[in-house]
Structures are given as structure tokens and as C-alpha cells.
CSV table of C-alpha atoms in Angstrom, one decimal:
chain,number,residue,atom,x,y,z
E,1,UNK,CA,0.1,-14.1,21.5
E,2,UNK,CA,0.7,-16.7,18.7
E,3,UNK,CA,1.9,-16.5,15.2
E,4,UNK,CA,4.3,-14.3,13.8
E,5,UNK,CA,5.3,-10.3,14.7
E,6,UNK,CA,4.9,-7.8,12.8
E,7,UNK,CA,8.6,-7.4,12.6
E,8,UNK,CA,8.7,-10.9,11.0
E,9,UNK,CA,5.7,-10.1,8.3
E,10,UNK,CA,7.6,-6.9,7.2
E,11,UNK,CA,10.9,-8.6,6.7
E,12,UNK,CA,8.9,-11.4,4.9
E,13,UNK,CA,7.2,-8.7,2.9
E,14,UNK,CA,10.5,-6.8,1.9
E,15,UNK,CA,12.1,-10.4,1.1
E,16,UNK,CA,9.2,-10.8,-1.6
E,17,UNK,CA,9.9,-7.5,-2.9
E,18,UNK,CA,13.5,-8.1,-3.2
E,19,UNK,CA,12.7,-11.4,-5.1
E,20,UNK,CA,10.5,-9.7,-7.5
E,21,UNK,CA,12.7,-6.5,-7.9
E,22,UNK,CA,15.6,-9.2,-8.7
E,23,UNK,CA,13.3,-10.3,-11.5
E,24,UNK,CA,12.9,-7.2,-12.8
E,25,UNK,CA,16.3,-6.2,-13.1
E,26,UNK,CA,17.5,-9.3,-14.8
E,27,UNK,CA,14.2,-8.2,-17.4
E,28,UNK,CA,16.3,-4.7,-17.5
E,29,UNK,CA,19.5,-6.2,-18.1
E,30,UNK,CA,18.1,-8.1,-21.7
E,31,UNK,CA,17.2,-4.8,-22.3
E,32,UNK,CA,20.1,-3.3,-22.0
E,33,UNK,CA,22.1,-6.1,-23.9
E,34,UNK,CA,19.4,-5.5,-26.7
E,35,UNK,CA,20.1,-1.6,-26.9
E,36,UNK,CA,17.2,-0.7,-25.1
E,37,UNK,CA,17.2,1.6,-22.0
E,38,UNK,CA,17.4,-0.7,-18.9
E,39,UNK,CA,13.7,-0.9,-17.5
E,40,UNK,CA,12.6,-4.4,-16.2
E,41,UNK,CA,9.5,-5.2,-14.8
E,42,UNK,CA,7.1,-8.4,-13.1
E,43,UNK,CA,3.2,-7.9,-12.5
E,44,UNK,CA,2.5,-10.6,-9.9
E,45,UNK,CA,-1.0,-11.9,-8.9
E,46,UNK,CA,-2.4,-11.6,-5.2
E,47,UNK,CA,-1.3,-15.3,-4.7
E,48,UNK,CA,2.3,-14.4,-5.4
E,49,UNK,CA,2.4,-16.1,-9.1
E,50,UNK,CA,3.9,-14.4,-11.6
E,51,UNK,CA,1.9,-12.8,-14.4
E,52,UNK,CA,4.5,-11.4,-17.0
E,53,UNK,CA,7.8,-10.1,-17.0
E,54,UNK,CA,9.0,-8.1,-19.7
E,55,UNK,CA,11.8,-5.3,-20.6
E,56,UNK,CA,12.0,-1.8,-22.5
E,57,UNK,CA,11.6,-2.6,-26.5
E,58,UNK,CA,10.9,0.3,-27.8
E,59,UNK,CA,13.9,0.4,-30.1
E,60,UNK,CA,13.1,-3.5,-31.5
E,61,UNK,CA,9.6,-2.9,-31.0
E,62,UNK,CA,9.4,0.3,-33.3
E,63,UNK,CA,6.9,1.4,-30.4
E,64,UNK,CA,7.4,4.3,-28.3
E,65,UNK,CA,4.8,2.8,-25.9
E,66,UNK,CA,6.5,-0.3,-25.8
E,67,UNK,CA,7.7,0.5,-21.8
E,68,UNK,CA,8.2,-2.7,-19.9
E,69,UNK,CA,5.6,-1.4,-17.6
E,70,UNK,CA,3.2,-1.5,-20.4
E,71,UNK,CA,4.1,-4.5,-22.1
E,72,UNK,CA,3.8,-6.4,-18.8
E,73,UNK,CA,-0.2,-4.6,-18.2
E,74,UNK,CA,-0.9,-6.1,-21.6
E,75,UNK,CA,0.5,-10.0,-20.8
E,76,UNK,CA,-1.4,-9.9,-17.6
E,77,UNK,CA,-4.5,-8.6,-18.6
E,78,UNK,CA,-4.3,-11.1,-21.3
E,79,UNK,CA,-3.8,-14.1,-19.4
E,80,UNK,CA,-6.4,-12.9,-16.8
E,81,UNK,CA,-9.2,-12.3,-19.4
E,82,UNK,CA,-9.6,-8.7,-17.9
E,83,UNK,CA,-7.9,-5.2,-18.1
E,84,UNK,CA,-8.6,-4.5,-14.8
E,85,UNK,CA,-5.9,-5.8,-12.6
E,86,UNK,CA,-7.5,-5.0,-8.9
E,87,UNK,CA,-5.0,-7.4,-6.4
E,88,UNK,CA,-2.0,-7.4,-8.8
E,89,UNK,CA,1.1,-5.5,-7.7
E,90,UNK,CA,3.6,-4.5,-10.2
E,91,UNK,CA,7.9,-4.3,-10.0
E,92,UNK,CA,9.2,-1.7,-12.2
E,93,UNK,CA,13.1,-1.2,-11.6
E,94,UNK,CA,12.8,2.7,-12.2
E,95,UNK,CA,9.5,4.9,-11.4
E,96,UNK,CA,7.0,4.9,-14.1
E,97,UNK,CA,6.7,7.4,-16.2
E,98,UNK,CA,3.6,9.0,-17.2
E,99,UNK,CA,2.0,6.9,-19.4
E,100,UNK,CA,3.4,4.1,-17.5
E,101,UNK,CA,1.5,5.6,-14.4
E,102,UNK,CA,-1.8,6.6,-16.4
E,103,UNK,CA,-2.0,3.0,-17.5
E,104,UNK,CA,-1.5,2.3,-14.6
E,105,UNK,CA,-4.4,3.7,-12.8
E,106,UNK,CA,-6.2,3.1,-15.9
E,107,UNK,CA,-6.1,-1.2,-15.3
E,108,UNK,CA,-6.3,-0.3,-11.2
E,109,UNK,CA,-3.6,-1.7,-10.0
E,110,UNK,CA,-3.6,-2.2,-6.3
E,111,UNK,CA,0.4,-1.8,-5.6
E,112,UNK,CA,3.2,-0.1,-7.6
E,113,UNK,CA,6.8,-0.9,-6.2
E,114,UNK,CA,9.6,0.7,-7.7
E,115,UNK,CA,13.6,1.1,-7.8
E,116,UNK,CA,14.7,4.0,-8.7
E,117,UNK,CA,13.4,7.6,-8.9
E,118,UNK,CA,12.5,9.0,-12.0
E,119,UNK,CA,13.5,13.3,-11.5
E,120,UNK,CA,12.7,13.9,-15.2
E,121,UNK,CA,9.8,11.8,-16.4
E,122,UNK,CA,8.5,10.1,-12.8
E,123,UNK,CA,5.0,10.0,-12.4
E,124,UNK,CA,5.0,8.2,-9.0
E,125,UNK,CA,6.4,10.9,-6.7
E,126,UNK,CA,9.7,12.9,-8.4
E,127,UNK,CA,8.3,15.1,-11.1
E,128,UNK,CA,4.3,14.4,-10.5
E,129,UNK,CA,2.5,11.9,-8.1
E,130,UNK,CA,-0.6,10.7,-10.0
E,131,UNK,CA,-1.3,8.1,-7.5
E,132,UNK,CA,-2.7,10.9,-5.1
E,133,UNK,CA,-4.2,13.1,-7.3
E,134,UNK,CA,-7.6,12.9,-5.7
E,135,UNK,CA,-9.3,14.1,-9.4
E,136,UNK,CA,-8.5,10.5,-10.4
E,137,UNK,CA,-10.4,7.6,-9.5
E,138,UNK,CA,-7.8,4.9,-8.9
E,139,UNK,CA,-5.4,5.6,-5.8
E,140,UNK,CA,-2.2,2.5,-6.2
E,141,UNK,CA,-0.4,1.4,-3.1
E,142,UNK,CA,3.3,2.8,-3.9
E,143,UNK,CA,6.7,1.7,-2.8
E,144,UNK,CA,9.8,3.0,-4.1
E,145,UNK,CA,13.6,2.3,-3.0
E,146,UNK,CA,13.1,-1.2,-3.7
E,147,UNK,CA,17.1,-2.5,-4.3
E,148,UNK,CA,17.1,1.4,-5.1
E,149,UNK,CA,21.1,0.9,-5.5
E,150,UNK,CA,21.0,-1.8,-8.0
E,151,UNK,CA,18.1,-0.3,-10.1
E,152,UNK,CA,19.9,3.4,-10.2
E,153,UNK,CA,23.1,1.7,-11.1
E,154,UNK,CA,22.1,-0.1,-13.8
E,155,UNK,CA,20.2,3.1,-15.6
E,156,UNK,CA,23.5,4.9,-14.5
E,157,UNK,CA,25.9,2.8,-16.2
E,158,UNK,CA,23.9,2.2,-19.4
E,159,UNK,CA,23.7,6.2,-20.2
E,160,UNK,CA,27.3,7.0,-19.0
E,161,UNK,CA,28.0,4.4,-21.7
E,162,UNK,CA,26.6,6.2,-24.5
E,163,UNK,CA,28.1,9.5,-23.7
């Protein structure tokens, strides 16, 4: 049997999601530098190309919807010329929130991947799991635990800061 294993395309697979995930949290670090709580995030197309990256900027914003999950939904839909993003995945470096998740569904987005867990406002899995809610008519792929350590450690350090 040619080609490559199955081993090979996961590693491959969890390469890409490292790469993106790094992305993000270089998006959650300018947010924390600016003030803002440290959320990064990438939507990437089904080709692999990158779509938007954006960070938190709620504070500069003046916007409490101003998440780096929505801001990115916006860009992408923009430069695609539709809301509905069908084959893109999106990084986030902590779980989405609800809004973040209703949006979410709302544009259809095939694949969520996320950092860090979310106990207190995670709509991906911690405090609700929208994606599976069956009343709901868009179902995303999820992934958590992506560079969990990094992501949790950089929301970690940015609120013992302000204590």
C-alpha cells in the first residue's frame, strides 16, 4: 500500500494545528500588550490560506462584541463575499464563549479548534456544548487542547497580573 499512513496524516494534521494555534497566540499576546484579555484567533480557508487573524479589542474597540473570534468571522466573511463560511476552520486560543459559539454556528463553520477551556463562559464543551445541541442546525467539527499549555498560560498570567 502506497502513500502515507494514517499515523503520518495525523501528525501532519496536528503540525497544521500547532502552526495555526502559534498564530493565534501571537494575535493574543497584542492583546494582551494593548490591555485586552489575551484571546487570539486565525480563520483559515479549506486550502490552508489564511483568512484573518485578529485579537480581543473590546476595551479599544468600545465593543463588547468585539471577541477575536468575532472580529475574525467578520474579515473572512468579507473577503469571501459570503457569511457563510462552510470549509473554513477557525483557531481560537481559549474556547469560545457563547456568542462566540452562536456566531459561530450562525456563519457554519465546519471546524472549531481551540486551546484552552473555558469553565465559566465556554460554549464548546465546559459550561455548554452548542455544537451538539441537535435543536440547532449547524453541528462544527471541535478540537480542543490545541498547545492547551501555552494558551492557559497566557490567560493565567494576564489575570494573576491584575490581581
Amino acid at each position: 500500500m502506497g502513500g502515507i499512513s494514517r499515523m503520518q496524516m495525523a501528525q501532519g494534521a496536528l503540525r497544521e494545528h500547532d502552526h495555526f494555534m502559534q498564530m493565534a497566540l501571537l494575535e493574543a499576546r497584542r492583546a494582551g500588550e494593548g490591555g485586552e484579555v489575551p484571546v487570539g484567533a486565525v480563520l483559515v480557508s479549506e486550502g490552508g490560506s489564511v483568512l484573518a487573524k485578529d485579537h480581543n479589542r473590546t476595551v479599544s474597540l468600545c465593543d463588547p462584541t468585539a471577541h477575536a473570534e468575532l472580529l475574525v468571522l467578520r474579515e473572512g466573511a468579507r473577503k469571501t463575499g459570503n457569511y457563510r463560511l462552510t470549509n473554513e476552520t477557525l483557531y481560537t486560543t481559549v474556547e469560545p464563549c457563547l456568542m462566540c459559539m452562536g456566531a459561530l454556528i450562525h456563519a457554519r463553520v465546519k471546524r472549531v479548534v481551540f486551546g484552552a477551556a473555558d469553565p465559566r463562559w465556554g460554549a464548546a464543551g465546559s459550561l455548554y456544548d452548542f455544537s451538539s445541541d441537535r435543536r440547532l442546525n449547524h453541528h462544527p467539527e471541535l478540537l480542543g487542547g490545541v498547545c492547551e499549555g501555552q494558551c492557559r498560560a497566557a490567560i493565567q498570567a494576564f489575570f494573576r497580573e491584575r490581581r
